[in-house]
Amino acid sequence: MITKEEAVVLWLDLFEGITLKRKYEILQSYKKQVDIFDSIKNDYNKFESFIDANLFQKMCYALDMNFLNKQMIEYERIKVKVITYYSKEYPKLLKETATPPLILYCVGDTTLLNSECLAVVGTRRATRYGKRTTEQFVTTLSN
């Protein structure tokens, strides 16, 4: 079972067509994130400048604790640990960045998230040169 705060973040992350900045805007438009469960269906006017009516309807439909708990069960089944911004395991230093990710999908030892580490942020369309150079750079730094 997940908390309602975590469920809201998981719910927002389901919708790839909304930028992270806009997702934060949605969260910040409520005093408490859990208020989204009771209020969002009546708040389309707050978000219509960046969410079309069809997507908004899908979002309202998906905002259901049973559905979101099933999503979490599926992640657990495939051995993916979901750490939301509101989870106690969320890395403290990552929260200090300008726009921290709302969710981390993790495989492996998540205790490493709170140790000294290096993150490499890339592109979806990396060139061969970029991949090779990054691999060499990271290998050198890790030794």
CSV table of N, CA, C and O in Angstrom, one decimal, residues 39-87:
chain,number,residue,atom,x,y,z
A,39,SER,N,-10.6,17.3,-5.1
A,39,SER,CA,-10.9,18.6,-5.8
A,39,SER,C,-10.6,18.7,-7.3
A,39,SER,O,-11.2,19.5,-8.0
A,40,ILE,N,-9.7,17.9,-7.8
A,40,ILE,CA,-9.3,18.1,-9.2
A,40,ILE,C,-10.4,18.0,-10.2
A,40,ILE,O,-10.4,18.7,-11.2
A,41,LYS,N,-11.4,17.1,-10.0
A,41,LYS,CA,-12.4,17.0,-11.0
A,41,LYS,C,-13.2,18.3,-11.3
A,41,LYS,O,-13.7,18.4,-12.3
A,42,ASN,N,-13.2,19.2,-10.3
A,42,ASN,CA,-13.9,20.5,-10.5
A,42,ASN,C,-12.9,21.6,-10.8
A,42,ASN,O,-13.3,22.7,-10.9
A,43,ASP,N,-11.6,21.3,-11.1
A,43,ASP,CA,-10.6,22.3,-11.2
A,43,ASP,C,-10.0,22.4,-12.6
A,43,ASP,O,-8.9,22.9,-12.8
A,44,TYR,N,-10.7,21.9,-13.6
A,44,TYR,CA,-10.2,21.9,-15.0
A,44,TYR,C,-9.8,23.3,-15.4
A,44,TYR,O,-8.7,23.5,-16.1
A,45,ASN,N,-10.5,24.3,-15.0
A,45,ASN,CA,-10.2,25.7,-15.4
A,45,ASN,C,-8.8,26.1,-15.0
A,45,ASN,O,-8.2,27.0,-15.6
A,46,LYS,N,-8.3,25.5,-13.9
A,46,LYS,CA,-6.9,25.9,-13.4
A,46,LYS,C,-5.9,25.4,-14.4
A,46,LYS,O,-4.8,25.9,-14.5
A,47,PHE,N,-6.2,24.3,-15.1
A,47,PHE,CA,-5.2,23.6,-15.9
A,47,PHE,C,-5.4,23.6,-17.4
A,47,PHE,O,-4.6,23.1,-18.2
A,48,GLU,N,-6.6,24.2,-17.9
A,48,GLU,CA,-6.9,24.1,-19.3
A,48,GLU,C,-6.0,24.7,-20.2
A,48,GLU,O,-5.9,24.4,-21.4
A,49,SER,N,-5.1,25.6,-19.7
A,49,SER,CA,-4.1,26.3,-20.6
A,49,SER,C,-3.0,25.3,-21.0
A,49,SER,O,-2.4,25.5,-22.0
A,50,PHE,N,-2.9,24.2,-20.3
A,50,PHE,CA,-1.8,23.2,-20.7
A,50,PHE,C,-2.3,21.8,-20.7
A,50,PHE,O,-1.5,20.9,-21.0
A,51,ILE,N,-3.5,21.5,-20.4
A,51,ILE,CA,-4.1,20.1,-20.4
A,51,ILE,C,-5.4,20.2,-21.2
A,51,ILE,O,-6.3,20.9,-20.8
A,52,ASP,N,-5.4,19.4,-22.3
A,52,ASP,CA,-6.7,19.4,-23.0
A,52,ASP,C,-7.8,18.6,-22.3
A,52,ASP,O,-7.4,17.8,-21.4
A,53,ALA,N,-9.0,18.8,-22.7
A,53,ALA,CA,-10.1,18.2,-21.9
A,53,ALA,C,-10.1,16.6,-21.9
A,53,ALA,O,-10.4,16.0,-20.9
A,54,ASN,N,-9.6,16.0,-23.1
A,54,ASN,CA,-9.6,14.6,-23.1
A,54,ASN,C,-8.5,14.0,-22.2
A,54,ASN,O,-8.8,13.1,-21.4
A,55,LEU,N,-7.3,14.6,-22.1
A,55,LEU,CA,-6.3,14.2,-21.2
A,55,LEU,C,-6.8,14.4,-19.7
A,55,LEU,O,-6.6,13.6,-18.9
A,56,PHE,N,-7.4,15.5,-19.5
A,56,PHE,CA,-7.9,15.8,-18.1
A,56,PHE,C,-8.9,14.8,-17.7
A,56,PHE,O,-8.8,14.3,-16.5
A,57,GLN,N,-9.8,14.4,-18.6
A,57,GLN,CA,-10.7,13.3,-18.2
A,57,GLN,C,-10.0,12.0,-17.9
A,57,GLN,O,-10.4,11.3,-16.9
A,58,LYS,N,-9.0,11.6,-18.7
A,58,LYS,CA,-8.2,10.4,-18.4
A,58,LYS,C,-7.5,10.5,-17.0
A,58,LYS,O,-7.5,9.6,-16.3
A,59,MET,N,-7.0,11.7,-16.7
A,59,MET,CA,-6.3,11.9,-15.5
A,59,MET,C,-7.3,11.7,-14.3
A,59,MET,O,-6.9,11.1,-13.3
A,60,CYS,N,-8.5,12.3,-14.4
A,60,CYS,CA,-9.5,12.2,-13.4
A,60,CYS,C,-9.9,10.7,-13.2
A,60,CYS,O,-10.0,10.2,-12.0
A,61,TYR,N,-10.0,10.0,-14.3
A,61,TYR,CA,-10.4,8.6,-14.2
A,61,TYR,C,-9.3,7.8,-13.5
A,61,TYR,O,-9.5,6.9,-12.7
A,62,ALA,N,-8.0,8.1,-13.8
A,62,ALA,CA,-6.9,7.3,-13.2
A,62,ALA,C,-6.6,7.7,-11.8
A,62,ALA,O,-5.8,7.0,-11.1
A,63,LEU,N,-7.1,8.7,-11.3
A,63,LEU,CA,-6.9,9.2,-9.9
A,63,LEU,C,-7.7,8.3,-9.0
A,63,LEU,O,-8.8,8.7,-8.4
A,64,ASP,N,-7.3,7.1,-8.8
A,64,ASP,CA,-8.0,6.1,-8.0
A,64,ASP,C,-7.0,5.3,-7.2
A,64,ASP,O,-6.1,4.7,-7.8
A,65,MET,N,-7.2,5.2,-5.9
A,65,MET,CA,-6.2,4.5,-5.0
A,65,MET,C,-6.1,3.0,-5.4
A,65,MET,O,-5.0,2.5,-5.4
A,66,ASN,N,-7.2,2.4,-5.7
A,66,ASN,CA,-7.1,1.0,-6.1
A,66,ASN,C,-6.3,0.8,-7.4
A,66,ASN,O,-5.4,-0.1,-7.4
A,67,PHE,N,-6.5,1.6,-8.4
A,67,PHE,CA,-5.7,1.6,-9.6
A,67,PHE,C,-4.3,1.8,-9.3
A,67,PHE,O,-3.4,1.1,-9.8
A,68,LEU,N,-4.0,2.9,-8.5
A,68,LEU,CA,-2.6,3.2,-8.2
A,68,LEU,C,-1.9,2.2,-7.4
A,68,LEU,O,-0.7,1.9,-7.6
A,69,ASN,N,-2.6,1.6,-6.5
A,69,ASN,CA,-2.0,0.5,-5.7
A,69,ASN,C,-1.7,-0.7,-6.6
A,69,ASN,O,-0.6,-1.4,-6.5
A,70,LYS,N,-2.5,-1.0,-7.6
A,70,LYS,CA,-2.3,-2.0,-8.6
A,70,LYS,C,-1.0,-1.7,-9.4
A,70,LYS,O,-0.2,-2.6,-9.7
A,71,GLN,N,-0.8,-0.4,-9.7
A,71,GLN,CA,0.4,0.0,-10.4
A,71,GLN,C,1.6,-0.3,-9.6
A,71,GLN,O,2.6,-0.9,-10.1
A,72,MET,N,1.5,0.0,-8.3
A,72,MET,CA,2.7,-0.3,-7.4
A,72,MET,C,2.9,-1.8,-7.3
A,72,MET,O,4.1,-2.2,-7.3
A,73,ILE,N,1.9,-2.6,-7.3
A,73,ILE,CA,2.0,-4.1,-7.2
A,73,ILE,C,2.7,-4.6,-8.5
A,73,ILE,O,3.6,-5.4,-8.4
A,74,GLU,N,2.4,-4.0,-9.6
A,74,GLU,CA,3.0,-4.4,-10.9
A,74,GLU,C,4.5,-4.0,-10.8
A,74,GLU,O,5.4,-4.8,-11.3
A,75,TYR,N,4.9,-2.9,-10.3
A,75,TYR,CA,6.3,-2.5,-10.2
A,75,TYR,C,7.0,-3.5,-9.3
A,75,TYR,O,8.1,-3.9,-9.6
A,76,GLU,N,6.4,-3.8,-8.2
A,76,GLU,CA,7.0,-4.8,-7.3
A,76,GLU,C,7.2,-6.1,-7.9
A,76,GLU,O,8.2,-6.8,-7.8
A,77,ARG,N,6.2,-6.5,-8.7
A,77,ARG,CA,6.3,-7.8,-9.4
A,77,ARG,C,7.5,-7.9,-10.3
A,77,ARG,O,8.2,-8.9,-10.4
A,78,ILE,N,7.8,-6.8,-11.0
A,78,ILE,CA,9.0,-6.7,-11.9
A,78,ILE,C,10.2,-6.2,-11.2
A,78,ILE,O,11.2,-5.9,-11.9
A,79,LYS,N,10.2,-6.2,-9.9
A,79,LYS,CA,11.3,-5.8,-9.1
A,79,LYS,C,11.9,-4.4,-9.3
A,79,LYS,O,13.1,-4.2,-9.3
A,80,VAL,N,11.0,-3.5,-9.5
A,80,VAL,CA,11.3,-2.1,-9.6
A,80,VAL,C,10.8,-1.4,-8.4
A,80,VAL,O,9.6,-1.5,-8.0
A,81,LYS,N,11.7,-0.8,-7.7
A,81,LYS,CA,11.4,0.0,-6.5
A,81,LYS,C,11.0,1.4,-6.9
A,81,LYS,O,11.8,2.1,-7.6
A,82,VAL,N,9.9,1.9,-6.5
A,82,VAL,CA,9.4,3.2,-6.8
A,82,VAL,C,9.7,4.1,-5.6
A,82,VAL,O,9.1,3.8,-4.5
A,83,ILE,N,10.4,5.1,-5.8
A,83,ILE,CA,10.7,6.1,-4.7
A,83,ILE,C,10.2,7.4,-5.1
A,83,ILE,O,10.7,8.0,-6.1
A,84,THR,N,9.1,7.9,-4.4
A,84,THR,CA,8.6,9.2,-4.8
A,84,THR,C,9.2,10.3,-4.0
A,84,THR,O,9.9,10.1,-3.0
A,85,TYR,N,9.0,11.5,-4.5
A,85,TYR,CA,9.5,12.7,-3.8
A,85,TYR,C,9.2,12.7,-2.3
A,85,TYR,O,9.9,13.3,-1.5
A,86,TYR,N,8.0,12.1,-2.0
A,86,TYR,CA,7.5,12.1,-0.6
A,86,TYR,C,8.0,10.9,0.2
A,86,TYR,O,7.6,10.8,1.4
A,87,SER,N,8.7,10.0,-0.4
A,87,SER,CA,9.2,8.8,0.3
A,87,SER,C,10.3,9.2,1.2
A,87,SER,O,11.1,10.1,0.8
